[in-house]
PDB file of N, CA and C in Angstrom:
ATOM      1  N   MET Q 148      75.869 113.394 149.315  1.00  0.00           N
ATOM      2  CA  MET Q 148      76.051 113.145 147.671  1.00  0.00           C
ATOM      3  C   MET Q 148      76.621 112.507 146.885  1.00  0.00           C
ATOM      4  N   GLY Q 149      76.717 111.879 145.356  1.00  0.00           N
ATOM      5  CA  GLY Q 149      77.227 111.177 145.077  1.00  0.00           C
ATOM      6  C   GLY Q 149      78.076 111.948 144.140  1.00  0.00           C
ATOM      7  N   ASP Q 150      79.189 110.646 144.138  1.00  0.00           N
ATOM      8  CA  ASP Q 150      80.243 111.275 143.101  1.00  0.00           C
ATOM      9  C   ASP Q 150      79.768 111.981 141.728  1.00  0.00           C
ATOM     10  N   LEU Q 151      80.432 112.685 141.207  1.00  0.00           N
ATOM     11  CA  LEU Q 151      79.941 113.192 139.299  1.00  0.00           C
ATOM     12  C   LEU Q 151      80.385 112.325 138.625  1.00  0.00           C
ATOM     13  N   ILE Q 152      79.939 111.276 137.378  1.00  0.00           N
ATOM     14  CA  ILE Q 152      80.332 110.560 136.631  1.00  0.00           C
ATOM     15  C   ILE Q 152      79.888 111.183 135.050  1.00  0.00           C
ATOM     16  N   ASN Q 153      81.595 111.483 134.294  1.00  0.00           N
ATOM     17  CA  ASN Q 153      81.344 111.658 132.898  1.00  0.00           C
ATOM     18  C   ASN Q 153      81.235 111.024 132.049  1.00  0.00           C
ATOM     19  N   LEU Q 154      79.740 111.283 132.260  1.00  0.00           N
ATOM     20  CA  LEU Q 154      78.862 109.601 130.861  1.00  0.00           C
ATOM     21  C   LEU Q 154      80.027 109.850 129.984  1.00  0.00           C
ATOM     22  N   LYS Q 155      80.573 110.381 129.355  1.00  0.00           N
ATOM     23  CA  LYS Q 155      81.293 110.458 127.725  1.00  0.00           C
ATOM     24  C   LYS Q 155      82.535 109.345 128.342  1.00  0.00           C
ATOM     25  N   LYS Q 156      82.911 109.778 129.377  1.00  0.00           N
ATOM     26  CA  LYS Q 156      84.478 108.839 129.564  1.00  0.00           C
ATOM     27  C   LYS Q 156      83.702 107.356 129.956  1.00  0.00           C
ATOM     28  N   PHE Q 157      81.925 107.335 130.795  1.00  0.00           N
ATOM     29  CA  PHE Q 157      81.790 105.873 131.217  1.00  0.00           C
ATOM     30  C   PHE Q 157      81.355 105.501 130.112  1.00  0.00           C
ATOM     31  N   ARG Q 158      80.713 105.755 128.816  1.00  0.00           N
ATOM     32  CA  ARG Q 158      80.002 105.164 127.431  1.00  0.00           C
ATOM     33  C   ARG Q 158      81.738 104.868 126.873  1.00  0.00           C
ATOM     34  N   LYS Q 159      82.206 105.736 126.903  1.00  0.00           N
ATOM     35  CA  LYS Q 159      83.525 104.916 126.258  1.00  0.00           C
ATOM     36  C   LYS Q 159      84.077 103.801 126.938  1.00  0.00           C
ATOM     37  N   ARG Q 160      84.122 103.881 128.495  1.00  0.00           N
ATOM     38  CA  ARG Q 160      84.736 102.616 129.088  1.00  0.00           C
ATOM     39  C   ARG Q 160      83.955 101.634 128.661  1.00  0.00           C
ATOM     40  N   ALA Q 161      82.603 101.594 128.700  1.00  0.00           N
ATOM     41  CA  ALA Q 161      82.018 100.339 128.140  1.00  0.00           C
ATOM     42  C   ALA Q 161      82.039  99.892 127.161  1.00  0.00           C
ATOM     43  N   ALA Q 162      81.505 100.501 126.384  1.00  0.00           N
ATOM     44  CA  ALA Q 162      82.247 100.250 124.450  1.00  0.00           C
ATOM     45  C   ALA Q 162      83.690  99.932 124.559  1.00  0.00           C
ATOM     46  N   ARG Q 163      84.551 100.006 125.268  1.00  0.00           N
ATOM     47  CA  ARG Q 163      85.775  99.067 125.209  1.00  0.00           C
ATOM     48  C   ARG Q 163      85.887  98.054 126.179  1.00  0.00           C
ATOM     49  N   GLU Q 164      85.309  97.758 127.636  1.00  0.00           N
ATOM     50  CA  GLU Q 164      84.483  96.331 127.764  1.00  0.00           C
ATOM     51  C   GLU Q 164      84.472  95.628 127.479  1.00  0.00           C
ATOM     52  N   GLN Q 165      82.889  95.944 126.204  1.00  0.00           N
ATOM     53  CA  GLN Q 165      82.365  94.898 124.860  1.00  0.00           C
ATOM     54  C   GLN Q 165      83.592  94.563 124.185  1.00  0.00           C
ATOM     55  N   SER Q 166      83.995  95.971 123.810  1.00  0.00           N
ATOM     56  CA  SER Q 166      84.934  94.801 122.452  1.00  0.00           C
ATOM     57  C   SER Q 166      85.470  94.403 122.858  1.00  0.00           C
ATOM     58  N   GLU Q 167      86.544  94.128 124.524  1.00  0.00           N
ATOM     59  CA  GLU Q 167      87.228  93.218 124.746  1.00  0.00           C
ATOM     60  C   GLU Q 167      86.469  91.929 124.810  1.00  0.00           C
ATOM     61  N   GLN Q 168      85.216  91.723 125.637  1.00  0.00           N
ATOM     62  CA  GLN Q 168      84.572  91.019 125.445  1.00  0.00           C
ATOM     63  C   GLN Q 168      84.752  90.042 124.557  1.00  0.00           C
ATOM     64  N   GLU Q 169      84.161  90.731 123.767  1.00  0.00           N
ATOM     65  CA  GLU Q 169      84.149  90.157 122.028  1.00  0.00           C
ATOM     66  C   GLU Q 169      85.341  89.622 120.833  1.00  0.00           C
ATOM     67  N   ALA Q 170      86.449  90.542 121.685  1.00  0.00           N
ATOM     68  CA  ALA Q 170      87.377  90.035 121.130  1.00  0.00           C
ATOM     69  C   ALA Q 170      87.974  88.283 122.035  1.00  0.00           C
ATOM     70  N   ALA Q 171      87.521  88.724 123.321  1.00  0.00           N
ATOM     71  CA  ALA Q 171      87.706  87.353 124.208  1.00  0.00           C
ATOM     72  C   ALA Q 171      87.333  85.585 123.093  1.00  0.00           C
ATOM     73  N   ALA Q 172      86.574  86.384 123.147  1.00  0.00           N
ATOM     74  CA  ALA Q 172      85.167  84.883 122.203  1.00  0.00           C
ATOM     75  C   ALA Q 172      85.696  84.945 120.968  1.00  0.00           C
ATOM     76  N   ASN Q 173      85.922  85.652 120.048  1.00  0.00           N
ATOM     77  CA  ASN Q 173      87.051  85.484 118.931  1.00  0.00           C
ATOM     78  C   ASN Q 173      87.705  85.227 118.698  1.00  0.00           C
ATOM     79  N   ARG Q 174      88.549  85.669 119.935  1.00  0.00           N
ATOM     80  CA  ARG Q 174      89.960  84.859 119.948  1.00  0.00           C
ATOM     81  C   ARG Q 174      89.800  83.021 120.483  1.00  0.00           C
ATOM     82  N   ALA Q 175      89.398  82.673 120.850  1.00  0.00           N
ATOM     83  CA  ALA Q 175      88.673  81.541 121.683  1.00  0.00           C
ATOM     84  C   ALA Q 175      87.857  80.380 120.374  1.00  0.00           C
ATOM     85  N   ARG Q 176      86.807  81.158 119.483  1.00  0.00           N
ATOM     86  CA  ARG Q 176      86.738  80.658 118.082  1.00  0.00           C
ATOM     87  C   ARG Q 176      87.270  80.749 117.250  1.00  0.00           C
ATOM     88  N   PHE Q 177      88.337  81.279 117.200  1.00  0.00           N
ATOM     89  CA  PHE Q 177      89.081  81.504 115.686  1.00  0.00           C
ATOM     90  C   PHE Q 177      90.249  81.547 115.914  1.00  0.00           C
ATOM     91  N   GLY Q 178      91.214  81.182 116.992  1.00  0.00           N
ATOM     92  CA  GLY Q 178      92.094  81.200 117.534  1.00  0.00           C
ATOM     93  C   GLY Q 178      92.743  80.021 117.596  1.00  0.00           C
ATOM     94  N   ARG Q 179      93.037  79.303 116.822  1.00  0.00           N
ATOM     95  CA  ARG Q 179      92.938  78.144 116.552  1.00  0.00           C
ATOM     96  C   ARG Q 179      94.023  77.702 115.649  1.00  0.00           C
ATOM     97  N   THR Q 180      95.060  76.989 115.455  1.00  0.00           N
ATOM     98  CA  THR Q 180      95.269  76.594 114.274  1.00  0.00           C
ATOM     99  C   THR Q 180      94.938  75.544 113.794  1.00  0.00           C
ATOM    100  N   ARG Q 181      95.593  75.520 112.580  1.00  0.00           N
ATOM    101  CA  ARG Q 181      95.194  74.236 111.679  1.00  0.00           C
ATOM    102  C   ARG Q 181      95.210  72.539 112.255  1.00  0.00           C
ATOM    103  N   SER Q 182      96.258  72.494 113.049  1.00  0.00           N
ATOM    104  CA  SER Q 182      96.556  71.079 113.565  1.00  0.00           C
ATOM    105  C   SER Q 182      95.335  70.790 114.712  1.00  0.00           C
ATOM    106  N   GLU Q 183      95.340  71.893 115.312  1.00  0.00           N
ATOM    107  CA  GLU Q 183      94.179  72.296 116.231  1.00  0.00           C
ATOM    108  C   GLU Q 183      92.655  72.153 115.882  1.00  0.00           C
ATOM    109  N   ARG Q 184      92.699  72.634 114.824  1.00  0.00           N
ATOM    110  CA  ARG Q 184      90.867  72.299 114.877  1.00  0.00           C
ATOM    111  C   ARG Q 184      91.447  70.642 114.292  1.00  0.00           C
ATOM    112  N   THR Q 185      92.174  70.527 113.257  1.00  0.00           N
ATOM    113  CA  THR Q 185      91.785  68.801 112.602  1.00  0.00           C
ATOM    114  C   THR Q 185      92.144  68.158 114.003  1.00  0.00           C
ATOM    115  N   LEU Q 186      92.786  68.171 114.632  1.00  0.00           N
ATOM    116  CA  LEU Q 186      92.721  67.213 116.447  1.00  0.00           C
ATOM    117  C   LEU Q 186      91.672  67.345 116.728  1.00  0.00           C
ATOM    118  N   GLU Q 187      91.192  68.336 117.120  1.00  0.00           N
ATOM    119  CA  GLU Q 187      89.612  68.390 117.336  1.00  0.00           C
ATOM    120  C   GLU Q 187      88.418  67.901 116.422  1.00  0.00           C
ATOM    121  N   GLU Q 188      88.448  67.850 115.304  1.00  0.00           N
ATOM    122  CA  GLU Q 188      88.054  67.279 114.814  1.00  0.00           C
ATOM    123  C   GLU Q 188      87.704  65.496 114.580  1.00  0.00           C
ATOM    124  N   SER Q 189      89.126  65.381 114.965  1.00  0.00           N
ATOM    125  CA  SER Q 189      88.942  63.233 114.476  1.00  0.00           C
ATOM    126  C   SER Q 189      88.558  63.157 116.111  1.00  0.00           C
ATOM    127  N   HIS Q 190      89.003  64.094 117.066  1.00  0.00           N
ATOM    128  CA  HIS Q 190      88.357  63.335 118.330  1.00  0.00           C
ATOM    129  C   HIS Q 190      86.884  63.247 118.278  1.00  0.00           C
ATOM    130  N   ALA Q 191      86.373  64.515 117.865  1.00  0.00           N
ATOM    131  CA  ALA Q 191      85.238  64.449 117.637  1.00  0.00           C
ATOM    132  C   ALA Q 191      83.976  63.070 116.380  1.00  0.00           C
ATOM    133  N   ASP Q 192      84.669  63.445 115.825  1.00  0.00           N
ATOM    134  CA  ASP Q 192      84.919  61.733 114.754  1.00  0.00           C
ATOM    135  C   ASP Q 192      84.587  60.145 115.806  1.00  0.00           C
ATOM    136  N   ARG Q 193      85.915  60.357 116.036  1.00  0.00           N
ATOM    137  CA  ARG Q 193      86.101  59.279 116.729  1.00  0.00           C
ATOM    138  C   ARG Q 193      84.767  59.017 117.972  1.00  0.00           C
ATOM    139  N   ALA Q 194      84.699  60.069 118.444  1.00  0.00           N
ATOM    140  CA  ALA Q 194      83.920  59.379 120.069  1.00  0.00           C
ATOM    141  C   ALA Q 194      82.483  59.545 118.941  1.00  0.00           C
ATOM    142  N   ARG Q 195      81.940  60.379 117.754  1.00  0.00           N
ATOM    143  CA  ARG Q 195      80.373  59.953 116.873  1.00  0.00           C
ATOM    144  C   ARG Q 195      80.503  58.190 116.988  1.00  0.00           C
ATOM    145  N   GLU Q 196      81.599  57.771 116.129  1.00  0.00           N
ATOM    146  CA  GLU Q 196      81.925  56.515 115.776  1.00  0.00           C
ATOM    147  C   GLU Q 196      82.051  55.314 117.085  1.00  0.00           C
ATOM    148  N   LEU Q 197      82.273  56.109 118.031  1.00  0.00           N
ATOM    149  CA  LEU Q 197      81.902  54.908 119.110  1.00  0.00           C
ATOM    150  C   LEU Q 197      80.852  55.164 119.441  1.00  0.00           C
ATOM    151  N   LEU Q 198      80.377  56.010 119.361  1.00  0.00           N
ATOM    152  CA  LEU Q 198      78.609  56.020 119.687  1.00  0.00           C
ATOM    153  C   LEU Q 198      77.544  55.392 119.027  1.00  0.00           C
ATOM    154  N   ASP Q 199      77.956  54.853 117.522  1.00  0.00           N
ATOM    155  CA  ASP Q 199      77.723  54.904 116.696  1.00  0.00           C
ATOM    156  C   ASP Q 199      77.638  53.420 116.553  1.00  0.00           C
ATOM    157  N   GLN Q 200      78.632  52.664 117.522  1.00  0.00           N
ATOM    158  CA  GLN Q 200      78.823  51.180 117.408  1.00  0.00           C
ATOM    159  C   GLN Q 200      78.548  50.428 118.556  1.00  0.00           C
ATOM    160  N   HIS Q 201      77.762  51.748 119.523  1.00  0.00           N
ATOM    161  CA  HIS Q 201      76.936  51.387 120.757  1.00  0.00           C
ATOM    162  C   HIS Q 201      75.016  51.707 120.743  1.00  0.00           C
ATOM    163  N   GLN Q 202      75.101  51.971 118.982  1.00  0.00           N
ATOM    164  CA  GLN Q 202      73.373  51.876 118.820  1.00  0.00           C
ATOM    165  C   GLN Q 202      73.170  50.594 118.567  1.00  0.00           C
ATOM    166  N   ILE Q 203      71.706  49.813 119.244  1.00  0.00           N
ATOM    167  CA  ILE Q 203      71.000  48.774 118.837  1.00  0.00           C
ATOM    168  C   ILE Q 203      70.386  49.057 117.541  1.00  0.00           C
ATOM    169  N   ASP Q 204      70.191  48.581 116.894  1.00  0.00           N
ATOM    170  CA  ASP Q 204      69.518  48.009 115.742  1.00  0.00           C
ATOM    171  C   ASP Q 204      69.191  46.765 115.597  1.00  0.00           C
ATOM    172  N   GLY Q 205      67.484  47.074 115.177  1.00  0.00           N
ATOM    173  CA  GLY Q 205      66.573  45.634 115.151  1.00  0.00           C
ATOM    174  C   GLY Q 205      65.315  45.657 115.569  1.00  0.00           C
ATOM    175  N   GLU Q 206      64.856  45.078 115.449  1.00  0.00           N
ATOM    176  CA  GLU Q 206      63.759  44.836 116.014  1.00  0.00           C
ATOM    177  C   GLU Q 206      63.181  44.791 117.179  1.00  0.00           C
ATOM    178  N   ASP Q 207      64.299  44.005 118.285  1.00  0.00           N
ATOM    179  CA  ASP Q 207      64.443  44.126 119.731  1.00  0.00           C
ATOM    180  C   ASP Q 207      64.529  45.265 120.404  1.00  0.00           C
ATOM    181  N   ALA Q 208      65.010  46.184 119.542  1.00  0.00           N
ATOM    182  CA  ALA Q 208      65.453  47.933 120.186  1.00  0.00           C
ATOM    183  C   ALA Q 208      63.728  48.175 120.592  1.00  0.00           C
ATOM    184  N   SER Q 209      63.747  48.916 121.861  1.00  0.00           N
ATOM    185  CA  SER Q 209      62.873  49.590 122.395  1.00  0.00           C
ATOM    186  C   SER Q 209      63.092  50.688 122.381  1.00  0.00           C
TER     187      SER Q 209
END
């Protein structure tokens, strides 16, 4: 026979694990300092500018 499982404990453990996963996602999403956010934004702006500089404009572009 299999082991008996207390469903209340199982549900609580599952809810706790899900809560921990959401907390980890929120830490990754919102847990940055202002300087880290501005640095990342400046890197993204620079990459966008470099990409725009390499864009071909005009009639010859295919």
